[in-house]
């Protein structure tokens, strides 16, 4: 691969980023078409259910009056070869007569996994793979993990003061937020990206959250509450808004049997009630992730308190972490210390591909865990 090849694939990756938060659970894909080393078409997957990047790029060629026959296509993910919400991209590429296709990474989905590449080669089109592979897999990490492992991508998010406090004490007055408004807007982006948003029952009782992205438009995530003893209030915002967005209460089977009257009232409110069996001391989080898998949810955002957060870390089930640091030292005005539950971790958790972004005076540190890199097969 030459420098121009790398340049064109990086341009395709930048185009793909435009589709993030609009195409999930599908992958964000970008495409560049060149002829005589000149760009003649650009495209990206713009919204779920809409034309794919390759189709948009070829339509761009037409709008410019250029024939893509014998041209080279740079695409960030293997072109699809199956009939889904849109026709197969491979057939469109073959019909257009492109001479070469450069693919950043194979699509590990059951219906793809090299099938699109083989179809193009069988039609006499030269195919190169692996250019900017790591960047392409990082871009669509939740999709790649779910396609390869059939397990949801788990993102942990929390905001804390510099002295490790997660909330103001009740005596601090009406200001309930640790992070600022800009940070909270970024959390809405994470919610829009996710197929499910999870909290523990302590957070549900203390904050009475809504958990739907603001403004509430487009697809709504499944709102999940870990509630082993059915302590959720029937008057909570979650149970009052089940028609706005679905709610799942994850509890013990024994609790459903022992509190059948409360369980019935929760179901009548419109929530799904899922009971996990006696795990004999093991974590119930694996049962939860299997439940989400069966609902075809590829990504979950965890907004729970320190106990829930530490549980995902302890079980090595977290893929991505976002920590919003607010430039505050709350001292006696703060409560809920993150350090206590984290002290129960038997091993340190290292992060990779770390980024620090500033939101006003807040700083958000993000990174991927060792498990995440294994799940998307990069080092």
Coordinates of C-alpha atoms in Angstrom, one line a residue:
X1 CA 0.0 0.0 0.0
X2 CA 1.3 3.4 -1.0
X3 CA 1.0 6.8 0.8
X4 CA -1.9 7.8 -1.4
X5 CA -3.7 4.5 -0.5
X6 CA -3.3 5.3 3.2
X7 CA -4.4 8.9 2.6
X8 CA -7.6 7.8 0.8
X9 CA -8.5 5.2 3.5
X10 CA -8.0 7.7 6.3
X11 CA -10.4 10.0 4.4
X12 CA -12.9 7.2 4.2
X13 CA -12.6 6.7 8.0
X14 CA -13.2 10.4 8.6
X15 CA -16.3 10.1 6.4
X16 CA -17.5 7.1 8.3
X17 CA -17.4 9.0 11.6
X18 CA -20.2 11.2 10.3
X19 CA -22.6 8.3 10.7
X20 CA -21.8 7.6 14.3
X21 CA -24.9 8.0 16.6
X22 CA -27.2 7.7 13.5
X23 CA -26.6 4.3 12.1
X24 CA -26.4 2.0 15.1
X25 CA -26.8 -0.9 15.5
X26 CA -25.3 -1.0 12.0
X27 CA -21.7 0.0 11.5
X28 CA -20.5 3.4 10.5
X29 CA -18.8 3.0 7.1
X30 CA -17.0 5.5 4.8
X31 CA -16.0 5.1 1.1
X32 CA -13.8 6.9 -1.4
X33 CA -13.5 6.2 -5.1
X34 CA -10.5 7.2 -7.1
X35 CA -9.4 7.1 -10.8
X36 CA -6.0 8.0 -11.9
X37 CA -5.3 8.9 -8.3
X38 CA -8.0 11.5 -8.3
X39 CA -11.1 11.3 -6.0
X40 CA -14.2 10.9 -8.1
X41 CA -16.7 9.9 -5.4
X42 CA -17.3 10.1 -1.7
X43 CA -19.9 8.5 0.5
X44 CA -20.8 7.3 4.0
X45 CA -23.6 5.4 5.7
X46 CA -25.8 8.3 6.9
X47 CA -28.7 6.7 8.8
X48 CA -30.0 3.3 9.9
X49 CA -31.9 1.6 7.0
X50 CA -30.5 4.1 4.4
X51 CA -28.1 3.4 1.5
X52 CA -24.7 2.1 2.4
X53 CA -21.5 4.1 1.9
X54 CA -20.5 2.3 -1.3
X55 CA -23.8 3.1 -2.9
X56 CA -23.6 6.8 -1.9
X57 CA -20.1 7.0 -3.2
X58 CA -21.1 5.6 -6.6
X59 CA -24.1 8.0 -6.7
X60 CA -21.6 10.8 -6.0
X61 CA -19.6 9.7 -9.1
X62 CA -22.8 9.9 -11.2
X63 CA -23.6 13.4 -9.8
X64 CA -20.2 14.5 -11.0
X65 CA -20.6 12.9 -14.4
X66 CA -17.8 10.5 -13.9
X67 CA -18.0 6.8 -14.8
X68 CA -16.5 4.6 -11.9
X69 CA -15.6 1.8 -14.3
X70 CA -12.1 0.4 -13.6
X71 CA -11.8 2.8 -10.6
X72 CA -10.5 2.0 -7.2
X73 CA -12.8 1.9 -4.1
X74 CA -11.5 2.4 -0.6
X75 CA -14.1 1.2 2.0
X76 CA -13.7 0.9 5.7
X77 CA -15.7 -2.3 6.1
X78 CA -16.2 -5.3 3.8
X79 CA -19.0 -4.6 1.4
X80 CA -22.2 -6.6 2.2
X81 CA -23.2 -9.5 -0.1
X82 CA -26.6 -10.3 1.4
X83 CA -30.0 -8.8 1.0
X84 CA -31.0 -6.8 4.1
X85 CA -32.7 -3.4 4.4
X86 CA -30.8 -2.5 1.3
X87 CA -29.6 -4.6 -1.8
X88 CA -26.1 -6.2 -1.7
X89 CA -23.4 -3.6 -2.2
X90 CA -21.2 -6.3 -3.9
X91 CA -23.6 -6.6 -6.8
X92 CA -23.7 -2.8 -7.3
X93 CA -19.9 -2.7 -7.3
X94 CA -19.6 -5.5 -9.8
X95 CA -22.3 -3.9 -12.0
X96 CA -20.4 -0.6 -11.9
X97 CA -17.3 -2.3 -13.2
X98 CA -14.9 -1.2 -10.5
X99 CA -11.4 -2.5 -11.0
X100 CA -10.1 -2.7 -7.4
X101 CA -11.5 -2.6 -3.9
X102 CA -9.4 -1.8 -0.9
X103 CA -11.1 -3.0 2.4
X104 CA -9.9 -1.9 5.8
X105 CA -11.4 -4.8 7.7
X106 CA -13.5 -7.9 7.2
X107 CA -17.0 -7.8 8.6
X108 CA -17.2 -10.7 11.1
X109 CA -21.0 -11.0 10.9
X110 CA -22.3 -14.5 10.1
X111 CA -23.7 -13.4 6.8
X112 CA -20.4 -11.8 5.8
X113 CA -17.0 -12.8 7.2
X114 CA -15.2 -12.8 3.9
X115 CA -18.2 -13.7 1.7
X116 CA -18.4 -10.2 0.1
X117 CA -14.7 -10.2 -0.6
X118 CA -14.8 -13.6 -2.2
X119 CA -17.8 -12.5 -4.3
X120 CA -15.9 -9.5 -5.6
X121 CA -12.8 -11.6 -6.4
X122 CA -14.9 -14.2 -8.2
X123 CA -16.2 -11.4 -10.4
X124 CA -12.6 -10.5 -11.4
X125 CA -12.2 -7.5 -9.1
X126 CA -8.9 -7.1 -7.3
X127 CA -9.4 -6.9 -3.5
X128 CA -6.8 -5.8 -0.9
X129 CA -7.6 -6.0 2.8
X130 CA -6.1 -4.8 6.0
X131 CA -5.2 -1.2 5.3
X132 CA -5.9 0.9 8.5
X133 CA -7.5 -2.3 10.0
X134 CA -7.0 -1.2 13.6
X135 CA -8.5 2.2 13.0
X136 CA -11.5 0.6 11.3
X137 CA -12.1 -1.9 14.0
X138 CA -11.8 0.8 16.7
X139 CA -14.3 3.0 14.9
X140 CA -17.0 0.2 15.0
X141 CA -15.8 -1.6 18.1
X142 CA -19.4 -2.3 19.5
X143 CA -20.5 -3.7 16.1
X144 CA -17.3 -5.7 15.7
X145 CA -17.6 -7.3 19.1
X146 CA -21.3 -8.1 18.8
X147 CA -20.8 -9.6 15.3
X148 CA -17.8 -11.7 16.4
X149 CA -18.9 -12.8 19.9
X150 CA -22.7 -12.2 20.1
X151 CA -22.1 -10.3 23.3
X152 CA -23.0 -6.6 23.8
X153 CA -20.3 -3.9 24.1
X154 CA -20.3 -2.6 27.7
X155 CA -19.4 1.1 28.3
X156 CA -19.0 2.3 31.9
X157 CA -19.6 6.0 32.6
X158 CA -19.4 8.1 35.7
X159 CA -18.6 11.6 36.9
X160 CA -16.5 12.4 40.0
X161 CA -14.9 15.2 41.9
X162 CA -11.1 15.3 42.2
X163 CA -11.4 13.7 45.6
X164 CA -13.4 10.8 44.3
X165 CA -16.9 11.8 45.3
X166 CA -19.8 10.8 43.0
X167 CA -22.5 13.0 44.6
X168 CA -23.2 16.0 46.7
X169 CA -24.4 15.4 50.2
X170 CA -28.0 16.4 50.9
X171 CA -26.8 19.4 53.0
X172 CA -25.1 20.9 49.9
X173 CA -28.3 22.3 48.6
X174 CA -30.1 21.9 45.3
X175 CA -27.1 21.5 43.0
X176 CA -27.2 17.7 42.3
X177 CA -24.6 17.6 39.4
X178 CA -20.9 16.9 39.8
X179 CA -20.2 17.5 36.1
X180 CA -21.1 20.6 34.1
X181 CA -23.7 21.0 31.3
X182 CA -21.2 20.3 28.5
X183 CA -20.2 17.0 30.0
X184 CA -23.9 16.1 30.5
X185 CA -24.5 16.8 26.8
X186 CA -21.8 14.4 25.9
X187 CA -23.5 11.7 28.0
X188 CA -26.6 12.2 25.8
X189 CA -24.4 11.3 22.9
X190 CA -23.4 8.0 24.6
X191 CA -27.1 7.3 25.3
X192 CA -28.0 7.8 21.7
X193 CA -25.3 5.4 20.7
X194 CA -26.4 2.6 23.0
X195 CA -29.2 0.1 22.6
X196 CA -29.6 -0.2 26.4
X197 CA -28.8 2.1 29.4
X198 CA -28.4 0.4 32.8
X199 CA -28.6 1.6 36.4
X200 CA -28.6 -0.2 39.7
X201 CA -31.6 0.1 42.1
X202 CA -29.7 2.5 44.4
X203 CA -29.3 5.0 41.6
X204 CA -32.9 4.5 40.5
X205 CA -34.1 5.3 44.0
X206 CA -31.8 8.2 44.7
X207 CA -32.0 10.0 41.3
X208 CA -35.3 8.8 39.8
X209 CA -33.7 9.0 36.4
X210 CA -35.4 9.1 32.9
X211 CA -32.4 7.6 31.0
X212 CA -33.8 8.6 27.6
X213 CA -31.4 10.8 25.5
X214 CA -32.3 14.5 25.4
X215 CA -33.8 15.7 23.3
X216 CA -35.9 12.5 23.1
X217 CA -35.9 11.9 19.4
X218 CA -35.0 9.0 17.2
X219 CA -34.6 5.5 18.6
X220 CA -35.0 5.0 22.4
X221 CA -32.7 2.7 24.4
X222 CA -34.0 -0.1 26.5
X223 CA -33.7 1.2 30.1
X224 CA -32.5 -1.6 32.5
X225 CA -32.6 -1.6 36.3
X226 CA -30.7 -4.2 38.4
X227 CA -33.2 -4.7 41.2
X228 CA -32.7 -8.1 43.0
X229 CA -35.5 -7.5 45.6
X230 CA -38.0 -5.4 43.5
X231 CA -37.4 -2.2 45.5
X232 CA -38.2 0.1 42.5
X233 CA -41.0 2.6 43.2
X234 CA -44.2 2.1 41.2
X235 CA -44.3 5.9 40.9
X236 CA -40.8 6.2 39.5
X237 CA -40.3 8.1 36.2
X238 CA -39.1 4.9 34.6
X239 CA -42.3 3.0 35.3
X240 CA -44.4 6.1 34.4
X241 CA -42.8 6.3 31.0
X242 CA -42.8 2.7 29.7
X243 CA -44.7 3.9 26.5
X244 CA -42.0 6.4 25.8
X245 CA -39.1 3.9 26.0
X246 CA -39.0 0.3 27.1
X247 CA -38.0 -0.7 30.6
X248 CA -36.5 -4.0 31.8
X249 CA -36.3 -4.9 35.5
X250 CA -33.7 -7.5 36.2
X251 CA -34.3 -9.4 39.4
X252 CA -34.1 -12.8 41.1
X253 CA -36.6 -15.5 40.2
X254 CA -37.2 -16.1 43.9
X255 CA -38.1 -12.4 44.4
X256 CA -40.7 -12.6 41.6
X257 CA -42.3 -15.6 43.4
X258 CA -42.1 -14.1 46.8
X259 CA -43.4 -10.6 45.8
X260 CA -45.8 -11.7 43.1
X261 CA -48.2 -8.8 43.8
X262 CA -45.5 -6.2 43.3
X263 CA -44.2 -8.1 40.2
X264 CA -47.7 -8.1 38.7
X265 CA -48.1 -4.3 39.3
X266 CA -44.7 -3.7 37.6
X267 CA -45.7 -5.7 34.6
X268 CA -49.1 -3.9 34.4
X269 CA -47.1 -0.7 34.3
X270 CA -45.7 -1.9 31.0
X271 CA -42.2 -3.0 32.1
X272 CA -40.5 -6.3 31.2
X273 CA -39.6 -8.4 34.3
X274 CA -36.8 -10.8 33.8
X275 CA -35.8 -13.2 36.6
X276 CA -32.4 -14.8 36.8
X277 CA -31.9 -18.1 38.6
X278 CA -29.9 -18.7 41.8
X279 CA -26.3 -18.3 40.7
X280 CA -24.9 -19.9 43.8
X281 CA -22.7 -16.9 44.6
X282 CA -21.7 -16.2 41.0
X283 CA -22.4 -12.9 39.2
X284 CA -25.8 -12.5 37.6
X285 CA -24.3 -10.1 35.0
X286 CA -23.6 -12.9 32.5
X287 CA -27.3 -13.7 32.5
X288 CA -28.1 -10.1 31.9
X289 CA -25.8 -9.9 28.9
X290 CA -27.2 -13.1 27.4
X291 CA -30.7 -11.5 27.8
X292 CA -29.6 -8.4 25.9
X293 CA -27.9 -10.5 23.3
X294 CA -31.2 -12.4 22.7
X295 CA -32.8 -8.9 22.2
X296 CA -30.2 -8.1 19.6
X297 CA -28.8 -5.2 21.7
X298 CA -25.2 -4.7 20.6
X299 CA -24.2 -1.9 23.1
X300 CA -25.0 -1.1 26.7
X301 CA -24.2 2.1 28.6
X302 CA -23.8 1.5 32.4
X303 CA -24.6 4.6 34.4
X304 CA -24.8 2.9 37.8
X305 CA -23.1 3.8 41.0
X306 CA -19.8 2.5 42.3
X307 CA -21.1 -0.9 43.3
X308 CA -22.6 -1.7 39.9
X309 CA -19.5 -0.2 38.1
X310 CA -17.1 -2.2 40.2
X311 CA -19.1 -5.4 39.5
X312 CA -18.7 -5.1 35.8
X313 CA -15.0 -4.4 36.3
X314 CA -14.6 -7.3 38.7
X315 CA -16.2 -9.7 36.2
X316 CA -14.0 -8.4 33.4
X317 CA -17.2 -7.5 31.4
X318 CA -16.4 -3.8 30.7
X319 CA -15.0 -2.8 27.3
X320 CA -15.0 1.0 27.4
X321 CA -14.7 3.5 30.2
X322 CA -15.6 7.2 30.3
X323 CA -14.7 9.2 33.5
X324 CA -15.8 12.8 33.7
X325 CA -13.5 14.6 36.2
X326 CA -15.0 17.9 37.6
X327 CA -12.5 20.4 39.0
X328 CA -14.0 20.3 42.5
X329 CA -12.9 19.0 45.9
X330 CA -16.2 18.3 47.7
X331 CA -14.7 17.1 51.0
X332 CA -17.5 17.0 53.6
X333 CA -20.0 18.2 51.0
X334 CA -19.6 15.1 49.0
X335 CA -20.8 11.5 49.4
X336 CA -20.6 8.1 47.7
X337 CA -16.8 7.5 47.4
X338 CA -15.7 5.6 44.3
X339 CA -12.6 4.2 46.0
X340 CA -14.5 1.8 48.4
X341 CA -16.0 -0.6 45.8
X342 CA -13.0 -0.3 43.5
X343 CA -10.8 -1.5 46.3
X344 CA -12.5 -4.9 46.0
X345 CA -10.9 -5.5 42.5
X346 CA -8.3 -8.2 42.7
X347 CA -6.3 -6.9 39.8
X348 CA -5.7 -3.4 38.3
X349 CA -7.6 -2.4 35.2
X350 CA -5.4 -0.9 32.5
X351 CA -6.8 1.3 29.6
X352 CA -5.6 1.5 26.1
X353 CA -6.2 4.1 23.3
X354 CA -6.7 6.6 26.0
X355 CA -8.1 10.0 25.1
X356 CA -8.6 13.1 27.3
X357 CA -11.2 15.7 26.1
X358 CA -12.2 18.9 27.7
X359 CA -15.8 20.0 28.3
X360 CA -15.6 23.5 29.7
X361 CA -13.5 23.0 32.9
X362 CA -14.4 19.3 33.1
X363 CA -12.0 16.7 31.6
X364 CA -13.3 13.3 30.3
X365 CA -10.8 10.4 30.2
X366 CA -11.8 7.5 28.0
X367 CA -10.1 4.2 27.2
X368 CA -10.5 0.6 26.2
X369 CA -9.9 -2.4 28.5
X370 CA -7.8 -5.5 27.8
X371 CA -11.0 -7.4 27.3
X372 CA -12.2 -4.9 24.6
X373 CA -9.0 -5.4 22.6
X374 CA -9.5 -9.1 22.7
X375 CA -13.1 -8.8 21.8
X376 CA -12.3 -6.9 18.6
X377 CA -9.1 -8.8 17.8
X378 CA -6.6 -6.0 18.0
X379 CA -3.5 -5.5 20.1

